[in-house]
Amino acid sequence: MNTLNRALQKIEAILGGLCLGAILGIMLVNVVCRYFLNRPIFWAEEANNFLFVWMGYLGFAYAMGADSHIRVTLLENLLPGAARRIFRVLGDLVVIATCFWLVAPISRVLPQLHKSAALGLPEKYVYAILPISFL
């Protein structure tokens, strides 16, 4: 399982990095086109928004796998060793249950989404990252 977790984290980190690189590249080209050529790229903002969504949810999945997400540890730190571990496991189970609980409603909504305005891309592909990252 540890090998699978590391492989998933590597994929998430690479895809997230590619999203960030694409955002920066599109933004830079759009700035050059807009201010120097007076011809902005009409789809640049929409593409960056979609890439940002993917980057954010890939980062969420990566942080969960690496156990590096933000925790409120005030109550946890008051507990003795064994109770602290149980408390942490229960917290993780709540997060996992919430993620699984959200997958079904999101999956029902995805097919109902329309095409994006500038790119003409079906938004179900853009927001498919939600159930993917939750799983």
PDB file of C-alpha atoms in Angstrom:
ATOM      1  CA  MET A   1       0.000   0.000   0.000  1.00  0.00           C
ATOM      2  CA  ASN A   2       2.872   2.341   0.774  1.00  0.00           C
ATOM      3  CA  THR A   3       4.226   1.910  -2.766  1.00  0.00           C
ATOM      4  CA  LEU A   4       0.792   2.678  -4.215  1.00  0.00           C
ATOM      5  CA  ASN A   5       0.537   5.800  -2.029  1.00  0.00           C
ATOM      6  CA  ARG A   6       3.961   7.023  -3.179  1.00  0.00           C
ATOM      7  CA  ALA A   7       3.069   6.379  -6.837  1.00  0.00           C
ATOM      8  CA  LEU A   8      -0.209   8.287  -6.487  1.00  0.00           C
ATOM      9  CA  GLN A   9       1.566  11.153  -4.746  1.00  0.00           C
ATOM     10  CA  LYS A  10       4.148  11.320  -7.520  1.00  0.00           C
ATOM     11  CA  ILE A  11       1.390  11.432 -10.162  1.00  0.00           C
ATOM     12  CA  GLU A  12      -0.492  14.114  -8.200  1.00  0.00           C
ATOM     13  CA  ALA A  13       2.657  16.203  -7.770  1.00  0.00           C
ATOM     14  CA  ILE A  14       3.578  15.929 -11.459  1.00  0.00           C
ATOM     15  CA  LEU A  15       0.065  16.769 -12.677  1.00  0.00           C
ATOM     16  CA  GLY A  16      -0.206  19.646 -10.195  1.00  0.00           C
ATOM     17  CA  GLY A  17       3.155  20.984 -11.321  1.00  0.00           C
ATOM     18  CA  LEU A  18       2.100  20.723 -14.959  1.00  0.00           C
ATOM     19  CA  CYS A  19      -1.085  22.649 -14.146  1.00  0.00           C
ATOM     20  CA  LEU A  20       0.938  25.375 -12.418  1.00  0.00           C
ATOM     21  CA  GLY A  21       3.378  25.548 -15.327  1.00  0.00           C
ATOM     22  CA  ALA A  22       0.536  25.772 -17.826  1.00  0.00           C
ATOM     23  CA  ILE A  23      -1.134  28.535 -15.786  1.00  0.00           C
ATOM     24  CA  LEU A  24       2.073  30.551 -15.688  1.00  0.00           C
ATOM     25  CA  GLY A  25       2.779  29.963 -19.381  1.00  0.00           C
ATOM     26  CA  ILE A  26      -0.712  30.914 -20.529  1.00  0.00           C
ATOM     27  CA  MET A  27      -0.696  33.963 -18.278  1.00  0.00           C
ATOM     28  CA  LEU A  28       2.690  35.124 -19.581  1.00  0.00           C
ATOM     29  CA  VAL A  29       1.723  34.646 -23.232  1.00  0.00           C
ATOM     30  CA  ASN A  30      -1.575  36.438 -22.625  1.00  0.00           C
ATOM     31  CA  VAL A  31       0.195  39.405 -21.015  1.00  0.00           C
ATOM     32  CA  VAL A  32       2.564  39.664 -23.976  1.00  0.00           C
ATOM     33  CA  CYS A  33      -0.295  39.349 -26.460  1.00  0.00           C
ATOM     34  CA  ARG A  34      -2.474  41.860 -24.627  1.00  0.00           C
ATOM     35  CA  TYR A  35       0.015  44.619 -23.865  1.00  0.00           C
ATOM     36  CA  PHE A  36       2.519  44.316 -26.693  1.00  0.00           C
ATOM     37  CA  LEU A  37       0.427  43.001 -29.577  1.00  0.00           C
ATOM     38  CA  ASN A  38      -2.938  44.435 -28.474  1.00  0.00           C
ATOM     39  CA  ARG A  39      -4.499  41.008 -29.206  1.00  0.00           C
ATOM     40  CA  PRO A  40      -5.481  39.251 -25.933  1.00  0.00           C
ATOM     41  CA  ILE A  41      -6.139  35.516 -25.884  1.00  0.00           C
ATOM     42  CA  PHE A  42      -9.885  35.284 -25.281  1.00  0.00           C
ATOM     43  CA  TRP A  43      -9.804  31.840 -23.652  1.00  0.00           C
ATOM     44  CA  ALA A  44      -6.782  32.384 -21.371  1.00  0.00           C
ATOM     45  CA  GLU A  45      -8.663  33.340 -18.203  1.00  0.00           C
ATOM     46  CA  GLU A  46     -11.098  30.443 -18.496  1.00  0.00           C
ATOM     47  CA  ALA A  47      -8.283  27.951 -19.115  1.00  0.00           C
ATOM     48  CA  ASN A  48      -6.367  29.286 -16.111  1.00  0.00           C
ATOM     49  CA  ASN A  49      -9.455  28.989 -13.912  1.00  0.00           C
ATOM     50  CA  PHE A  50      -9.952  25.358 -14.945  1.00  0.00           C
ATOM     51  CA  LEU A  51      -6.271  24.539 -14.443  1.00  0.00           C
ATOM     52  CA  PHE A  52      -6.418  26.203 -11.029  1.00  0.00           C
ATOM     53  CA  VAL A  53      -9.320  23.953 -10.015  1.00  0.00           C
ATOM     54  CA  TRP A  54      -7.339  20.874 -11.045  1.00  0.00           C
ATOM     55  CA  MET A  55      -4.194  22.102  -9.303  1.00  0.00           C
ATOM     56  CA  GLY A  56      -6.096  22.793  -6.086  1.00  0.00           C
ATOM     57  CA  TYR A  57      -7.779  19.400  -5.887  1.00  0.00           C
ATOM     58  CA  LEU A  58      -4.602  17.555  -6.871  1.00  0.00           C
ATOM     59  CA  GLY A  59      -2.887  19.455  -4.052  1.00  0.00           C
ATOM     60  CA  PHE A  60      -5.664  18.400  -1.672  1.00  0.00           C
ATOM     61  CA  ALA A  61      -5.216  14.747  -2.630  1.00  0.00           C
ATOM     62  CA  TYR A  62      -1.424  15.024  -2.327  1.00  0.00           C
ATOM     63  CA  ALA A  63      -1.642  16.639   1.120  1.00  0.00           C
ATOM     64  CA  MET A  64      -4.044  13.960   2.360  1.00  0.00           C
ATOM     65  CA  GLY A  65      -1.722  11.198   1.138  1.00  0.00           C
ATOM     66  CA  ALA A  66       1.322  12.847   2.718  1.00  0.00           C
ATOM     67  CA  ASP A  67      -0.577  13.656   5.946  1.00  0.00           C
ATOM     68  CA  SER A  68       0.553  17.254   5.563  1.00  0.00           C
ATOM     69  CA  HIS A  69      -2.816  18.981   5.583  1.00  0.00           C
ATOM     70  CA  ILE A  70      -3.733  21.523   8.228  1.00  0.00           C
ATOM     71  CA  ARG A  71      -4.918  20.067  11.518  1.00  0.00           C
ATOM     72  CA  VAL A  72      -6.327  21.732  14.584  1.00  0.00           C
ATOM     73  CA  THR A  73      -4.365  19.900  17.244  1.00  0.00           C
ATOM     74  CA  LEU A  74      -5.425  21.707  20.417  1.00  0.00           C
ATOM     75  CA  LEU A  75      -7.632  18.860  21.660  1.00  0.00           C
ATOM     76  CA  GLU A  76      -5.391  16.166  20.202  1.00  0.00           C
ATOM     77  CA  ASN A  77      -2.344  17.472  22.097  1.00  0.00           C
ATOM     78  CA  LEU A  78      -4.216  17.261  25.425  1.00  0.00           C
ATOM     79  CA  LEU A  79      -4.691  13.502  25.051  1.00  0.00           C
ATOM     80  CA  PRO A  80      -2.230  10.786  26.116  1.00  0.00           C
ATOM     81  CA  GLY A  81      -0.394   8.725  23.458  1.00  0.00           C
ATOM     82  CA  ALA A  82      -2.902   5.919  22.757  1.00  0.00           C
ATOM     83  CA  ALA A  83      -5.935   8.215  22.888  1.00  0.00           C
ATOM     84  CA  ARG A  84      -4.133  10.674  20.603  1.00  0.00           C
ATOM     85  CA  ARG A  85      -3.633   7.966  17.966  1.00  0.00           C
ATOM     86  CA  ILE A  86      -7.288   6.907  18.225  1.00  0.00           C
ATOM     87  CA  PHE A  87      -8.395  10.535  17.945  1.00  0.00           C
ATOM     88  CA  ARG A  88      -6.240  11.012  14.834  1.00  0.00           C
ATOM     89  CA  VAL A  89      -7.618   7.837  13.238  1.00  0.00           C
ATOM     90  CA  LEU A  90     -11.184   8.923  13.993  1.00  0.00           C
ATOM     91  CA  GLY A  91     -10.472  12.324  12.423  1.00  0.00           C
ATOM     92  CA  ASP A  92      -9.067  10.639   9.324  1.00  0.00           C
ATOM     93  CA  LEU A  93     -12.131   8.392   9.128  1.00  0.00           C
ATOM     94  CA  VAL A  94     -14.406  11.442   9.261  1.00  0.00           C
ATOM     95  CA  VAL A  95     -12.493  13.020   6.353  1.00  0.00           C
ATOM     96  CA  ILE A  96     -12.601   9.774   4.351  1.00  0.00           C
ATOM     97  CA  ALA A  97     -16.324   9.309   5.035  1.00  0.00           C
ATOM     98  CA  THR A  98     -17.019  12.898   3.973  1.00  0.00           C
ATOM     99  CA  CYS A  99     -15.089  12.437   0.738  1.00  0.00           C
ATOM    100  CA  PHE A 100     -16.933   9.217  -0.104  1.00  0.00           C
ATOM    101  CA  TRP A 101     -20.246  10.825   0.844  1.00  0.00           C
ATOM    102  CA  LEU A 102     -19.599  13.652  -1.648  1.00  0.00           C
ATOM    103  CA  VAL A 103     -18.656  11.402  -4.588  1.00  0.00           C
ATOM    104  CA  ALA A 104     -22.213  10.243  -5.416  1.00  0.00           C
ATOM    105  CA  PRO A 105     -23.887  13.690  -5.557  1.00  0.00           C
ATOM    106  CA  ILE A 106     -20.998  15.161  -7.527  1.00  0.00           C
ATOM    107  CA  SER A 107     -21.109  12.255  -9.969  1.00  0.00           C
ATOM    108  CA  ARG A 108     -24.841  12.864 -10.508  1.00  0.00           C
ATOM    109  CA  VAL A 109     -24.298  16.565 -11.222  1.00  0.00           C
ATOM    110  CA  LEU A 110     -21.336  16.193 -13.606  1.00  0.00           C
ATOM    111  CA  PRO A 111     -23.351  14.987 -16.636  1.00  0.00           C
ATOM    112  CA  GLN A 112     -25.712  17.959 -16.274  1.00  0.00           C
ATOM    113  CA  LEU A 113     -22.974  20.569 -16.710  1.00  0.00           C
ATOM    114  CA  HIS A 114     -22.790  22.546 -19.940  1.00  0.00           C
ATOM    115  CA  LYS A 115     -19.917  23.541 -22.178  1.00  0.00           C
ATOM    116  CA  SER A 116     -17.664  26.382 -21.102  1.00  0.00           C
ATOM    117  CA  ALA A 117     -18.130  29.731 -22.806  1.00  0.00           C
ATOM    118  CA  ALA A 118     -14.687  30.435 -24.252  1.00  0.00           C
ATOM    119  CA  LEU A 119     -13.138  26.994 -24.723  1.00  0.00           C
ATOM    120  CA  GLY A 120     -16.312  25.082 -25.544  1.00  0.00           C
ATOM    121  CA  LEU A 121     -15.006  22.346 -23.256  1.00  0.00           C
ATOM    122  CA  PRO A 122     -17.595  20.171 -21.500  1.00  0.00           C
ATOM    123  CA  GLU A 123     -17.359  21.260 -17.874  1.00  0.00           C
ATOM    124  CA  LYS A 124     -17.932  17.696 -16.707  1.00  0.00           C
ATOM    125  CA  TYR A 125     -14.296  17.026 -17.636  1.00  0.00           C
ATOM    126  CA  VAL A 126     -13.102  20.053 -15.721  1.00  0.00           C
ATOM    127  CA  TYR A 127     -14.963  19.203 -12.537  1.00  0.00           C
ATOM    128  CA  ALA A 128     -14.368  15.453 -12.774  1.00  0.00           C
ATOM    129  CA  ILE A 129     -11.303  16.146 -10.623  1.00  0.00           C
ATOM    130  CA  LEU A 130     -13.586  16.427  -7.567  1.00  0.00           C
ATOM    131  CA  PRO A 131     -14.645  12.768  -7.309  1.00  0.00           C
ATOM    132  CA  ILE A 132     -11.212  11.677  -8.574  1.00  0.00           C
ATOM    133  CA  SER A 133      -9.385  13.563  -5.832  1.00  0.00           C
ATOM    134  CA  PHE A 134     -11.908  12.511  -3.176  1.00  0.00           C
ATOM    135  CA  LEU A 135     -11.427   8.851  -4.027  1.00  0.00           C
TER     136      LEU A 135
END
